[in-house]
PDB file of C-alpha atoms in Angstrom:
ATOM      1  CA  MET H   1     -53.504 -30.864  19.045  1.00  0.00           C
ATOM      2  CA  ALA H   2     -52.946 -30.329  22.756  1.00  0.00           C
ATOM      3  CA  ALA H   3     -54.936 -27.746  24.695  1.00  0.00           C
ATOM      4  CA  LYS H   4     -53.449 -24.261  24.586  1.00  0.00           C
ATOM      5  CA  PHE H   5     -53.896 -20.658  25.624  1.00  0.00           C
ATOM      6  CA  GLU H   6     -54.093 -18.245  22.692  1.00  0.00           C
ATOM      7  CA  LEU H   7     -53.061 -14.706  23.608  1.00  0.00           C
ATOM      8  CA  LYS H   8     -54.195 -12.033  21.154  1.00  0.00           C
ATOM      9  CA  LYS H   9     -54.294  -8.278  20.835  1.00  0.00           C
ATOM     10  CA  SER H  10     -57.722  -6.773  20.191  1.00  0.00           C
ATOM     11  CA  LYS H  11     -58.546  -4.013  17.722  1.00  0.00           C
ATOM     12  CA  ASN H  12     -58.523  -1.472  20.572  1.00  0.00           C
ATOM     13  CA  ASP H  13     -54.983  -2.474  21.653  1.00  0.00           C
ATOM     14  CA  LYS H  14     -56.089  -4.517  24.650  1.00  0.00           C
ATOM     15  CA  PHE H  15     -55.122  -8.115  25.330  1.00  0.00           C
ATOM     16  CA  VAL H  16     -57.390 -11.154  25.591  1.00  0.00           C
ATOM     17  CA  PHE H  17     -56.780 -14.879  25.819  1.00  0.00           C
ATOM     18  CA  ASN H  18     -58.780 -18.000  25.071  1.00  0.00           C
ATOM     19  CA  LEU H  19     -58.232 -21.493  26.390  1.00  0.00           C
ATOM     20  CA  LEU H  20     -58.701 -23.929  23.520  1.00  0.00           C
ATOM     21  CA  ALA H  21     -59.450 -27.608  24.092  1.00  0.00           C
ATOM     22  CA  SER H  22     -57.521 -30.251  22.182  1.00  0.00           C
ATOM     23  CA  ASN H  23     -60.280 -30.206  19.517  1.00  0.00           C
ATOM     24  CA  GLY H  24     -59.716 -26.464  18.921  1.00  0.00           C
ATOM     25  CA  GLN H  25     -62.948 -25.364  20.638  1.00  0.00           C
ATOM     26  CA  ILE H  26     -62.762 -22.297  22.893  1.00  0.00           C
ATOM     27  CA  ILE H  27     -63.628 -23.403  26.421  1.00  0.00           C
ATOM     28  CA  LEU H  28     -62.729 -20.218  28.338  1.00  0.00           C
ATOM     29  CA  THR H  29     -62.345 -16.547  27.384  1.00  0.00           C
ATOM     30  CA  SER H  30     -60.673 -13.898  29.527  1.00  0.00           C
ATOM     31  CA  GLU H  31     -61.623 -10.327  30.212  1.00  0.00           C
ATOM     32  CA  MET H  32     -59.822  -7.566  28.289  1.00  0.00           C
ATOM     33  CA  TYR H  33     -56.472  -6.587  29.778  1.00  0.00           C
ATOM     34  CA  GLU H  34     -54.697  -3.250  29.385  1.00  0.00           C
ATOM     35  CA  SER H  35     -51.240  -4.840  29.145  1.00  0.00           C
ATOM     36  CA  ARG H  36     -49.665  -8.047  27.891  1.00  0.00           C
ATOM     37  CA  ALA H  37     -48.114  -8.603  31.336  1.00  0.00           C
ATOM     38  CA  SER H  38     -51.556  -8.459  32.978  1.00  0.00           C
ATOM     39  CA  ALA H  39     -52.932 -10.961  30.453  1.00  0.00           C
ATOM     40  CA  LEU H  40     -50.001 -13.318  31.132  1.00  0.00           C
ATOM     41  CA  ASN H  41     -50.759 -13.029  34.862  1.00  0.00           C
ATOM     42  CA  GLY H  42     -54.372 -13.904  34.035  1.00  0.00           C
ATOM     43  CA  ILE H  43     -53.243 -17.065  32.223  1.00  0.00           C
ATOM     44  CA  GLU H  44     -51.139 -18.068  35.242  1.00  0.00           C
ATOM     45  CA  SER H  45     -54.150 -17.449  37.467  1.00  0.00           C
ATOM     46  CA  VAL H  46     -56.299 -19.734  35.302  1.00  0.00           C
ATOM     47  CA  ARG H  47     -53.609 -22.446  35.474  1.00  0.00           C
ATOM     48  CA  LYS H  48     -53.465 -22.118  39.263  1.00  0.00           C
ATOM     49  CA  ASN H  49     -57.215 -21.922  39.974  1.00  0.00           C
ATOM     50  CA  ALA H  50     -58.628 -24.326  37.371  1.00  0.00           C
ATOM     51  CA  PRO H  51     -58.133 -27.533  39.404  1.00  0.00           C
ATOM     52  CA  ASP H  52     -60.238 -26.110  42.288  1.00  0.00           C
ATOM     53  CA  ASP H  53     -63.896 -26.933  41.611  1.00  0.00           C
ATOM     54  CA  GLY H  54     -64.940 -24.311  44.171  1.00  0.00           C
ATOM     55  CA  ARG H  55     -63.585 -21.542  41.915  1.00  0.00           C
ATOM     56  CA  PHE H  56     -66.202 -22.258  39.220  1.00  0.00           C
ATOM     57  CA  GLY H  57     -69.545 -20.492  39.158  1.00  0.00           C
ATOM     58  CA  ARG H  58     -72.274 -22.495  37.440  1.00  0.00           C
ATOM     59  CA  LEU H  59     -74.655 -19.904  36.032  1.00  0.00           C
ATOM     60  CA  SER H  60     -77.516 -19.423  33.579  1.00  0.00           C
ATOM     61  CA  ALA H  61     -78.024 -16.553  31.146  1.00  0.00           C
ATOM     62  CA  LYS H  62     -81.342 -14.681  30.927  1.00  0.00           C
ATOM     63  CA  ASP H  63     -82.499 -17.105  28.220  1.00  0.00           C
ATOM     64  CA  GLY H  64     -81.659 -20.061  30.476  1.00  0.00           C
ATOM     65  CA  SER H  65     -78.477 -21.085  28.644  1.00  0.00           C
ATOM     66  CA  PRO H  66     -75.949 -22.533  31.101  1.00  0.00           C
ATOM     67  CA  TYR H  67     -72.403 -21.163  31.267  1.00  0.00           C
ATOM     68  CA  PHE H  68     -69.627 -20.938  33.829  1.00  0.00           C
ATOM     69  CA  THR H  69     -67.119 -18.479  35.218  1.00  0.00           C
ATOM     70  CA  LEU H  70     -63.747 -19.133  36.817  1.00  0.00           C
ATOM     71  CA  LYS H  71     -62.737 -16.906  39.731  1.00  0.00           C
ATOM     72  CA  ALA H  72     -59.360 -16.176  41.268  1.00  0.00           C
ATOM     73  CA  GLY H  73     -58.744 -16.470  44.996  1.00  0.00           C
ATOM     74  CA  ASN H  74     -59.780 -12.828  45.441  1.00  0.00           C
ATOM     75  CA  GLY H  75     -63.187 -13.530  43.876  1.00  0.00           C
ATOM     76  CA  GLN H  76     -62.464 -11.713  40.610  1.00  0.00           C
ATOM     77  CA  VAL H  77     -63.692 -13.443  37.442  1.00  0.00           C
ATOM     78  CA  ILE H  78     -60.697 -14.430  35.306  1.00  0.00           C
ATOM     79  CA  GLY H  79     -62.555 -16.298  32.588  1.00  0.00           C
ATOM     80  CA  GLN H  80     -65.975 -17.124  31.236  1.00  0.00           C
ATOM     81  CA  SER H  81     -67.259 -19.910  29.031  1.00  0.00           C
ATOM     82  CA  GLN H  82     -69.441 -19.806  25.967  1.00  0.00           C
ATOM     83  CA  MET H  83     -73.130 -20.618  26.330  1.00  0.00           C
ATOM     84  CA  TYR H  84     -73.963 -24.324  26.471  1.00  0.00           C
ATOM     85  CA  SER H  85     -76.992 -26.316  25.346  1.00  0.00           C
ATOM     86  CA  GLY H  86     -77.486 -27.830  28.783  1.00  0.00           C
ATOM     87  CA  ALA H  87     -76.058 -28.233  32.277  1.00  0.00           C
ATOM     88  CA  LYS H  88     -74.398 -31.531  31.363  1.00  0.00           C
ATOM     89  CA  ALA H  89     -72.482 -29.879  28.485  1.00  0.00           C
ATOM     90  CA  ARG H  90     -71.494 -26.962  30.759  1.00  0.00           C
ATOM     91  CA  ASP H  91     -70.189 -29.362  33.404  1.00  0.00           C
ATOM     92  CA  ALA H  92     -68.168 -31.168  30.730  1.00  0.00           C
ATOM     93  CA  GLY H  93     -66.687 -27.761  29.806  1.00  0.00           C
ATOM     94  CA  ILE H  94     -65.660 -27.164  33.422  1.00  0.00           C
ATOM     95  CA  GLU H  95     -64.084 -30.616  33.544  1.00  0.00           C
ATOM     96  CA  SER H  96     -62.172 -29.813  30.359  1.00  0.00           C
ATOM     97  CA  VAL H  97     -60.792 -26.582  31.844  1.00  0.00           C
ATOM     98  CA  GLN H  98     -59.812 -28.411  35.041  1.00  0.00           C
ATOM     99  CA  THR H  99     -58.020 -31.095  33.043  1.00  0.00           C
ATOM    100  CA  HIS H 100     -56.307 -28.980  30.395  1.00  0.00           C
ATOM    101  CA  ALA H 101     -55.574 -25.527  31.832  1.00  0.00           C
ATOM    102  CA  PRO H 102     -52.761 -26.416  34.274  1.00  0.00           C
ATOM    103  CA  GLN H 103     -50.424 -27.751  31.551  1.00  0.00           C
ATOM    104  CA  ALA H 104     -51.788 -25.944  28.474  1.00  0.00           C
ATOM    105  CA  ALA H 105     -49.111 -24.376  26.284  1.00  0.00           C
ATOM    106  CA  LEU H 106     -49.074 -20.660  25.447  1.00  0.00           C
ATOM    107  CA  ASP H 107     -49.535 -19.531  21.851  1.00  0.00           C
ATOM    108  CA  ASP H 108     -48.568 -15.853  22.101  1.00  0.00           C
ATOM    109  CA  GLN H 109     -49.850 -14.125  18.960  1.00  0.00           C
ATOM    110  CA  THR H 110     -49.026 -10.625  20.238  1.00  0.00           C
ATOM    111  CA  THR H 111     -45.319 -10.702  19.416  1.00  0.00           C
ATOM    112  CA  ALA H 112     -45.639 -11.483  15.717  1.00  0.00           C
TER     113      ALA H 112
END
């Protein structure tokens, strides 16, 4: 399986997308969007910004678990990772987003 963006509609009629790695693992989750068009713009923003290492924030949760965020050019967070077991795993997640996001296909599950 190639990496892909999965666009879904939430229970409260908002839109959210995940970037899945080729192994099916979620490597990035978006914020909630009010409209499908906004979510599609978010996906394009991830594709555009992912190759730029400077757009990634390398952070730690209160319990010390490493995670990362991806920001657009305007500084707004457009995606966040899951929690990782260590900094090395988090950095591998960032590398995966950088590698896969620009050409990841779109699996739009909102039009079914």
